[in-house]
Amino acid sequence: QAKLTRLYRRVRPRDILITELAGREAGILDLFEATTFHGLSTASKAHAEAAEKAGITGRMVRKPVTTLAKLCSDHKVTAIDFLKVDVEGHEADVLAGQDWTRFRPRVVVVEAIEPLTMADAAHRFEPLLLAQSYRFAFFDNLNRWYVAEEAAATLLPRFPQAPLPWDSVKHLGEYGSAETDPAHPDLSLIHIS
């Protein structure tokens, strides 16, 4: 999404920003760009339809697709400590596009609940990770955390036994709009053209 791309470049100017989708294979996919709640943007047709039924407005745009393996190869990645996949129902396809032999993140975090319904979605991607010698480490009530077998002895003992209670921290959605809430952590970022 163009506005988020401009914001990201401003906040993290040294990062490499790729404005393609990641998927199972290279090509073109439709992306539902949610305009009223960008966190529900998705390449999953079913999730896009559910968002629209819930009153989330948006538009479909055609976007190029690459794979995680190609991104890693193109950017000469030699080590990955942490990989986070949160793509509103498209997680299995993103993970399927990785070369788990050449590029092995030590920790993989995958959003594990369905958007809007909060239903368990791990069955869609977990078999792939387990087959690639990743061990389940932790569920924080939103994401499932996995550790590469070769890093398990060091990292698994560092995970908590249970997540903190949800209300132990203030969540971004509880702040309200950055334009109207002077306590919002993103207040300084709202003047993006």
Backbone as JSON, one array per atom type, in Angstrom:
{
  "sequence": "QAKLTRLYRRVRPRDILITELAGREAGILDLFEATTFHGLSTASKAHAEAAEKAGITGRMVRKPVTTLAKLCSDHKVTAIDFLKVDVEGHEADVLAGQDWTRFRPRVVVVEAIEPLTMADAAHRFEPLLLAQSYRFAFFDNLNRWYVAEEAAATLLPRFPQAPLPWDSVKHLGEYGSAETDPAHPDLSLIHIS",
  "N": [[0.84, -1.16, 0.0], [0.63, 2.13, -0.9], [0.7, 4.42, 0.86], [1.54, 3.27, 3.27], [4.0, 2.29, 2.46], [5.43, 4.67, 1.97], [5.46, 5.68, 4.59], [6.9, 3.64, 5.92], [9.4, 3.85, 4.67], [10.17, 6.31, 5.66], [10.31, 5.87, 8.44], [12.1, 3.71, 8.67], [14.68, 4.1, 7.16], [17.06, 2.79, 6.41], [16.46, 0.19, 5.83], [15.83, -2.53, 3.51], [13.25, -2.39, 1.33], [10.74, -4.23, -0.01], [8.21, -4.23, -2.35], [6.48, -6.27, -3.13], [4.38, -9.18, -3.16], [4.81, -12.13, -1.16], [5.0, -15.56, -1.92], [4.05, -18.93, -2.84], [5.12, -19.4, -5.33], [6.68, -17.5, -7.99], [4.88, -14.89, -9.68], [1.7, -13.43, -10.3], [-0.68, -12.0, -8.15], [-3.94, -11.3, -6.8], [-4.45, -8.72, -4.53], [-6.24, -7.87, -1.73], [-6.6, -4.75, -0.69], [-7.12, -3.39, 2.24], [-8.78, -0.51, 3.17], [-9.85, 0.75, 5.4], [-8.87, -0.61, 7.56], [-5.86, -1.46, 7.52], [-4.49, -3.69, 8.39], [-5.95, -5.92, 7.73], [-5.53, -6.44, 5.1], [-5.09, -8.69, 2.41], [-4.07, -11.62, 0.51], [-5.68, -13.71, 0.36], [-8.59, -14.89, -0.95], [-10.92, -15.76, 0.38], [-10.59, -14.59, 2.94], [-10.58, -11.91, 2.23], [-13.2, -11.62, 1.3], [-14.58, -12.14, 3.69], [-13.73, -9.96, 5.22], [-14.88, -7.82, 3.8], [-17.6, -8.44, 4.19], [-17.71, -7.92, 6.87], [-17.7, -5.23, 6.89], [-15.33, -3.96, 6.27], [-13.75, -1.83, 4.2], [-12.25, -1.75, 0.92], [-10.0, -2.42, -1.86], [-9.3, -4.35, -4.8], [-6.14, -5.15, -6.03], [-3.7, -5.93, -8.49], [-0.73, -7.62, -7.89], [2.82, -8.17, -8.09], [4.4, -11.32, -7.36], [6.85, -12.83, -5.39], [9.21, -15.2, -4.06], [10.15, -16.3, -0.74], [12.57, -17.67, -0.81], [13.77, -16.69, -3.18], [14.0, -13.96, -2.51], [15.84, -14.15, -0.38], [18.03, -15.26, -1.73], [18.53, -13.31, -3.77], [19.31, -11.14, -2.19], [21.51, -12.03, -0.97], [21.48, -13.36, 1.55], [22.88, -14.58, 4.48], [22.45, -15.47, 7.03], [19.64, -15.94, 9.17], [18.05, -14.76, 11.86], [15.46, -14.41, 12.78], [12.22, -14.84, 11.61], [9.19, -13.48, 10.71], [5.89, -14.15, 9.89], [2.97, -12.83, 8.85], [0.26, -12.67, 7.3], [-2.49, -12.64, 6.95], [-4.02, -15.14, 6.44], [-2.61, -16.22, 4.32], [-0.35, -17.5, 5.0], [0.66, -20.2, 4.76], [1.25, -20.41, 2.03], [3.27, -18.48, 1.75], [5.28, -19.57, 3.39], [5.73, -21.95, 2.0], [7.17, -21.09, -0.15], [9.81, -20.91, 0.6], [13.27, -21.86, 0.78], [14.16, -24.19, 2.77], [16.45, -25.54, 3.29], [18.7, -24.08, 2.41], [18.24, -21.52, 3.56], [17.75, -20.99, 6.72], [15.91, -19.81, 9.16], [16.53, -19.12, 12.6], [14.48, -18.76, 14.42], [11.03, -18.95, 13.79], [8.09, -17.17, 13.44], [4.66, -17.3, 13.28], [1.56, -15.94, 12.43], [-1.23, -17.35, 13.91], [-3.96, -17.47, 14.0], [-7.21, -17.1, 12.58], [-8.14, -14.2, 10.71], [-10.55, -11.94, 11.99], [-12.4, -14.09, 12.88], [-10.91, -15.4, 14.76], [-10.31, -18.09, 14.86], [-8.43, -21.16, 15.11], [-5.63, -21.47, 13.02], [-3.37, -22.92, 12.58], [-3.17, -25.49, 11.51], [-2.91, -25.18, 8.8], [-0.29, -24.41, 8.17], [1.57, -25.49, 9.99], [2.31, -28.3, 9.62], [4.15, -28.11, 7.47], [6.33, -26.67, 8.59], [7.11, -28.39, 10.7], [7.89, -30.61, 9.21], [10.19, -29.59, 8.15], [12.06, -29.73, 10.1], [11.58, -28.05, 12.32], [10.76, -27.06, 15.6], [7.88, -26.77, 17.59], [7.54, -24.07, 19.79], [6.14, -22.13, 21.32], [2.98, -20.61, 22.01], [1.46, -17.56, 21.8], [-1.11, -16.74, 22.08], [-1.8, -15.48, 19.77], [0.25, -15.75, 17.86], [2.25, -18.51, 16.67], [5.26, -19.87, 17.68], [8.31, -21.14, 16.44], [11.24, -23.14, 16.54], [14.34, -23.73, 14.97], [15.63, -26.99, 14.63], [18.4, -27.28, 15.02], [18.97, -25.15, 16.64], [17.56, -25.55, 18.89], [18.36, -26.56, 21.46], [19.62, -24.41, 22.67], [17.75, -22.27, 22.44], [15.03, -23.06, 23.03], [14.74, -23.38, 25.92], [14.51, -20.71, 26.68], [12.02, -19.73, 26.16], [8.87, -18.57, 27.42], [6.63, -20.28, 29.7], [3.94, -19.81, 29.56], [1.73, -17.42, 28.01], [1.68, -13.89, 28.81], [-1.0, -12.27, 30.59], [-3.55, -10.84, 28.51], [-4.29, -8.19, 29.1], [-2.07, -7.11, 30.31], [-0.46, -5.32, 29.05], [-0.75, -2.26, 27.17], [-2.42, -2.22, 24.15], [-1.89, -1.41, 20.68], [-4.29, -0.87, 19.27], [-5.88, 0.08, 21.3], [-5.31, 2.7, 21.72], [-6.67, 4.44, 20.07], [-7.21, 6.78, 17.4], [-4.29, 8.07, 15.82], [-4.4, 10.64, 14.96], [-6.11, 11.94, 16.7], [-5.5, 11.3, 19.32], [-3.39, 12.38, 21.72], [-1.63, 10.81, 23.17], [-0.93, 8.73, 21.58], [1.39, 6.4, 20.25], [2.23, 6.73, 17.61], [1.87, 9.35, 16.88], [3.68, 11.3, 15.92], [4.08, 10.47, 13.34], [1.98, 10.94, 11.64], [1.86, 12.92, 9.72], [2.37, 12.27, 6.98], [2.91, 12.56, 3.59]],
  "CA": [[0.0, 0.0, 0.0], [1.51, 3.26, -1.15], [0.86, 5.26, 2.05], [2.36, 2.53, 4.24], [5.35, 2.24, 1.91], [6.06, 5.97, 2.26], [5.68, 5.75, 6.04], [7.97, 2.71, 6.26], [10.68, 4.43, 4.22], [10.51, 7.41, 6.57], [10.63, 5.35, 9.76], [13.22, 2.76, 8.61], [15.31, 4.44, 5.88], [18.18, 1.91, 6.05], [15.96, -1.13, 5.47], [15.48, -2.86, 2.13], [11.79, -2.51, 1.28], [10.26, -4.91, -1.22], [6.77, -3.98, -2.43], [5.85, -7.41, -3.79], [3.86, -10.2, -2.26], [5.58, -13.37, -1.09], [4.1, -16.67, -2.1], [4.53, -20.28, -3.15], [5.92, -19.28, -6.55], [6.63, -16.18, -8.62], [3.74, -14.68, -10.55], [0.85, -12.27, -10.01], [-1.83, -12.32, -7.3], [-4.81, -10.2, -6.38], [-4.33, -8.33, -3.12], [-7.31, -7.03, -1.2], [-6.02, -3.68, 0.11], [-8.13, -2.83, 3.14], [-8.54, 0.92, 3.36], [-10.26, 1.21, 6.72], [-8.04, -1.29, 8.56], [-4.88, -2.07, 6.62], [-4.04, -4.98, 8.92], [-6.73, -7.0, 7.15], [-5.19, -6.63, 3.7], [-4.79, -10.11, 2.25], [-4.12, -12.27, -0.8], [-6.65, -14.8, 0.49], [-9.91, -14.46, -1.42], [-11.9, -16.01, 1.44], [-10.44, -13.59, 4.0], [-11.01, -10.62, 1.67], [-14.66, -11.61, 1.3], [-15.02, -12.02, 5.08], [-13.48, -8.58, 5.64], [-15.91, -6.98, 3.2], [-18.87, -8.73, 4.89], [-17.62, -7.29, 8.19], [-17.72, -3.78, 6.71], [-13.99, -3.43, 6.0], [-13.7, -1.41, 2.8], [-10.96, -1.94, 0.27], [-10.01, -2.59, -3.31], [-8.42, -5.41, -5.28], [-5.07, -4.72, -6.92], [-2.82, -7.01, -8.95], [0.63, -7.37, -7.38], [3.78, -9.23, -8.4], [4.71, -12.24, -6.28], [8.16, -13.48, -5.37], [9.27, -16.2, -2.99], [11.15, -16.02, 0.29], [13.85, -18.21, -1.27], [14.35, -15.74, -4.14], [14.41, -12.77, -1.77], [17.06, -14.47, 0.35], [19.1, -15.43, -2.7], [18.82, -12.02, -4.4], [19.93, -10.23, -1.23], [22.69, -12.72, -0.43], [21.28, -13.6, 2.97], [23.73, -15.66, 4.99], [21.9, -15.96, 8.29], [18.36, -15.34, 9.55], [17.75, -15.05, 13.26], [14.05, -14.29, 13.12], [11.32, -14.64, 10.48], [7.8, -13.29, 11.13], [4.95, -14.21, 8.78], [1.64, -12.39, 9.28], [-0.29, -12.25, 6.01], [-3.94, -12.77, 6.95], [-4.54, -16.34, 5.79], [-1.75, -16.62, 3.2], [0.91, -17.93, 5.63], [1.16, -21.48, 4.22], [1.85, -20.16, 0.71], [4.53, -17.77, 1.96], [6.26, -20.53, 3.91], [6.02, -22.94, 0.95], [8.12, -20.5, -1.09], [11.15, -20.79, 1.22], [14.21, -22.98, 0.66], [14.46, -24.44, 4.17], [17.8, -26.11, 3.39], [19.68, -22.99, 2.25], [17.96, -20.35, 4.39], [17.06, -21.53, 7.9], [15.78, -18.92, 10.32], [16.61, -19.8, 13.9], [13.13, -18.69, 14.99], [9.97, -18.59, 12.86], [6.87, -16.78, 14.14], [3.6, -17.28, 12.28], [0.24, -15.66, 12.97], [-1.86, -18.67, 13.93], [-5.42, -17.39, 14.13], [-7.88, -16.53, 11.41], [-8.61, -12.84, 10.9], [-11.95, -11.72, 12.36], [-13.04, -15.15, 13.65], [-9.95, -15.84, 15.78], [-10.23, -19.55, 14.83], [-7.09, -21.71, 14.96], [-5.22, -21.63, 11.63], [-2.06, -23.58, 12.54], [-3.21, -26.7, 10.69], [-2.57, -24.84, 7.42], [1.14, -24.22, 7.95], [2.45, -26.18, 10.93], [2.94, -29.51, 9.07], [5.3, -27.73, 6.66], [7.45, -26.33, 9.48], [7.55, -29.6, 11.41], [8.59, -31.44, 8.23], [11.48, -28.97, 7.87], [12.83, -29.84, 11.35], [11.33, -26.96, 13.27], [10.01, -27.5, 16.77], [6.96, -25.8, 18.18], [8.12, -23.55, 21.02], [5.31, -21.27, 22.16], [1.81, -19.94, 21.43], [1.22, -16.37, 22.61], [-2.53, -16.48, 21.86], [-1.95, -14.9, 18.44], [1.29, -16.31, 17.02], [2.94, -19.73, 17.07], [6.7, -19.7, 17.58], [9.02, -22.38, 16.12], [12.7, -23.03, 16.64], [15.06, -24.71, 14.15], [16.15, -28.1, 15.43], [19.81, -27.05, 15.34], [19.06, -24.09, 17.66], [16.58, -25.87, 19.94], [18.96, -26.74, 22.79], [19.91, -23.08, 23.21], [16.63, -21.32, 22.43], [13.78, -23.53, 23.65], [14.6, -23.06, 27.35], [14.31, -19.27, 26.88], [10.63, -19.37, 25.94], [8.02, -18.66, 28.62], [5.72, -21.43, 29.77], [2.59, -19.34, 29.24], [1.72, -16.0, 27.66], [1.2, -12.92, 29.8], [-2.41, -11.91, 30.38], [-3.72, -9.87, 27.43], [-4.39, -6.82, 29.6], [-0.86, -6.69, 31.03], [0.12, -4.2, 28.3], [-1.71, -1.53, 26.36], [-2.25, -2.6, 22.75], [-1.98, -0.27, 19.77], [-5.69, -0.59, 18.97], [-6.53, 0.72, 22.44], [-4.95, 4.11, 21.77], [-7.51, 5.26, 19.23], [-6.58, 7.33, 16.21], [-3.11, 8.9, 16.06], [-4.75, 12.04, 14.67], [-6.91, 12.55, 17.76], [-5.03, 10.89, 20.65], [-2.04, 12.9, 21.93], [-0.78, 9.79, 23.78], [-0.68, 7.66, 20.61], [2.83, 6.29, 19.96], [2.52, 7.09, 16.23], [1.43, 10.72, 16.63], [4.66, 12.06, 15.12], [4.17, 9.93, 11.99], [0.74, 11.12, 10.88], [1.97, 13.94, 8.67], [3.02, 11.67, 5.82], [2.18, 12.94, 2.36]],
  "C": [[0.9, 1.24, 0.0], [1.76, 4.11, 0.11], [1.75, 4.56, 3.09], [3.81, 2.41, 3.77], [6.09, 3.54, 2.2], [6.38, 6.1, 3.75], [6.85, 4.86, 6.44], [9.33, 3.28, 5.87], [11.13, 5.57, 5.14], [10.99, 6.89, 7.91], [11.88, 4.48, 9.75], [14.0, 2.96, 7.31], [16.46, 3.52, 5.48], [17.74, 0.51, 5.63], [15.82, -1.29, 3.95], [13.98, -3.11, 2.14], [11.39, -3.11, -0.06], [8.74, -4.73, -1.25], [6.08, -5.03, -3.31], [5.24, -8.29, -2.73], [4.84, -11.36, -2.23], [4.59, -14.51, -1.21], [4.82, -17.96, -2.42], [5.47, -20.25, -4.37], [5.76, -17.88, -7.12], [5.41, -16.09, -9.53], [3.02, -13.4, -10.2], [-0.31, -12.77, -9.15], [-2.67, -11.07, -7.09], [-4.59, -9.97, -4.89], [-5.53, -7.47, -2.78], [-6.63, -6.02, -0.28], [-7.13, -3.06, 0.96], [-7.8, -1.37, 3.4], [-8.89, 1.4, 4.75], [-9.49, 0.52, 7.84], [-7.0, -2.1, 7.81], [-4.36, -3.42, 7.1], [-4.83, -6.16, 8.41], [-6.51, -7.14, 5.65], [-4.7, -8.06, 3.53], [-4.81, -10.55, 0.79], [-5.07, -13.46, -0.77], [-8.03, -14.3, 0.09], [-10.96, -14.63, -0.32], [-11.8, -14.97, 2.55], [-10.84, -12.2, 3.51], [-12.54, -10.52, 1.69], [-15.21, -11.47, 2.72], [-14.83, -10.6, 5.59], [-14.56, -7.65, 5.08], [-17.26, -7.19, 3.87], [-18.89, -8.08, 6.27], [-17.58, -5.77, 8.1], [-16.35, -3.15, 6.49], [-13.93, -3.09, 4.52], [-12.31, -1.64, 2.23], [-11.11, -2.06, -1.23], [-9.05, -3.72, -3.67], [-7.4, -4.79, -6.23], [-4.22, -5.92, -7.29], [-1.41, -6.66, -8.5], [1.55, -8.5, -7.82], [4.08, -10.05, -7.14], [6.12, -12.78, -6.47], [8.12, -14.54, -4.28], [10.3, -15.77, -1.95], [12.53, -16.51, -0.16], [14.53, -17.25, -2.25], [14.8, -14.47, -3.44], [15.73, -13.01, -1.04], [18.24, -14.59, -0.6], [19.51, -14.09, -3.32], [19.57, -11.08, -3.47], [21.08, -10.87, -0.46], [22.63, -12.91, 1.09], [22.15, -14.78, 3.4], [23.21, -16.24, 6.3], [20.59, -15.22, 8.58], [18.11, -15.74, 10.99], [16.26, -15.22, 13.47], [13.24, -14.04, 11.85], [9.9, -14.56, 11.02], [6.92, -13.3, 9.9], [3.55, -13.92, 9.33], [0.96, -11.82, 8.04], [-1.76, -12.63, 5.86], [-4.43, -13.94, 6.08], [-3.7, -16.87, 4.65], [-0.42, -17.21, 3.71], [1.49, -19.19, 5.01], [1.83, -21.26, 2.87], [3.19, -19.43, 0.83], [5.62, -18.74, 2.42], [6.66, -21.57, 2.87], [7.02, -22.41, -0.07], [9.52, -20.32, -0.53], [11.98, -22.03, 0.9], [14.75, -23.23, 2.07], [15.82, -25.12, 4.37], [18.85, -25.0, 3.34], [19.49, -21.87, 3.26], [17.1, -20.79, 5.57], [17.02, -20.5, 9.02], [15.89, -19.71, 11.61], [15.24, -19.84, 14.56], [12.16, -18.25, 13.89], [8.71, -18.32, 13.68], [5.78, -16.6, 13.08], [2.28, -16.95, 12.97], [-0.61, -16.92, 12.82], [-3.36, -18.64, 14.16], [-5.99, -16.72, 12.89], [-8.29, -15.08, 11.7], [-10.11, -12.83, 11.17], [-12.53, -12.82, 13.24], [-12.19, -15.62, 14.82], [-9.86, -17.37, 15.87], [-8.77, -19.98, 14.62], [-6.78, -21.94, 13.49], [-3.92, -22.42, 11.48], [-2.05, -24.82, 11.65], [-2.83, -26.43, 9.23], [-1.07, -24.76, 7.17], [2.05, -25.06, 8.84], [3.06, -27.47, 10.37], [4.18, -29.21, 8.22], [6.52, -27.44, 7.54], [7.98, -27.55, 10.21], [8.33, -30.51, 10.47], [9.97, -30.89, 7.88], [12.37, -28.92, 9.12], [12.79, -28.58, 12.19], [10.5, -27.53, 14.41], [9.09, -26.38, 17.24], [7.54, -25.38, 19.53], [7.1, -22.87, 21.93], [4.13, -20.75, 21.36], [1.46, -18.77, 22.34], [-0.23, -15.88, 22.52], [-2.82, -15.75, 20.55], [-1.0, -15.59, 17.46], [1.8, -17.63, 17.58], [4.41, -19.53, 16.74], [7.36, -21.07, 17.38], [10.51, -22.12, 16.15], [13.32, -24.11, 15.75], [15.69, -25.76, 15.06], [17.59, -27.84, 15.88], [20.01, -25.94, 16.38], [18.22, -24.41, 18.89], [17.21, -25.95, 21.33], [19.22, -25.39, 23.45], [18.66, -22.23, 23.4], [15.38, -21.8, 23.14], [13.67, -23.21, 25.14], [14.32, -21.58, 27.64], [12.85, -18.84, 26.7], [9.84, -19.47, 27.23], [7.13, -19.89, 28.56], [4.3, -21.06, 29.38], [2.66, -17.87, 28.85], [1.27, -15.14, 28.84], [-0.29, -12.68, 29.58], [-2.51, -10.78, 29.35], [-3.7, -8.43, 27.95], [-3.16, -6.37, 30.38], [-0.11, -5.57, 30.31], [-0.99, -3.49, 27.54], [-1.41, -1.83, 24.89], [-2.51, -1.4, 21.85], [-3.43, 0.12, 19.46], [-6.43, 0.11, 20.09], [-6.22, 2.21, 22.54], [-5.94, 4.99, 21.03], [-6.7, 5.79, 18.06], [-5.39, 8.21, 16.58], [-3.42, 10.38, 15.83], [-5.46, 12.72, 15.84], [-6.41, 12.24, 19.17], [-3.6, 11.37, 20.87], [-1.1, 11.89, 22.59], [-0.41, 8.67, 22.81], [0.81, 7.6, 20.26], [3.2, 6.69, 18.53], [2.14, 8.54, 15.89], [2.39, 11.48, 15.72], [4.72, 11.59, 13.67], [2.98, 10.28, 11.11], [0.84, 12.13, 9.76], [2.78, 13.44, 7.51], [2.22, 12.07, 4.59], [2.17, 11.81, 1.38]]
}
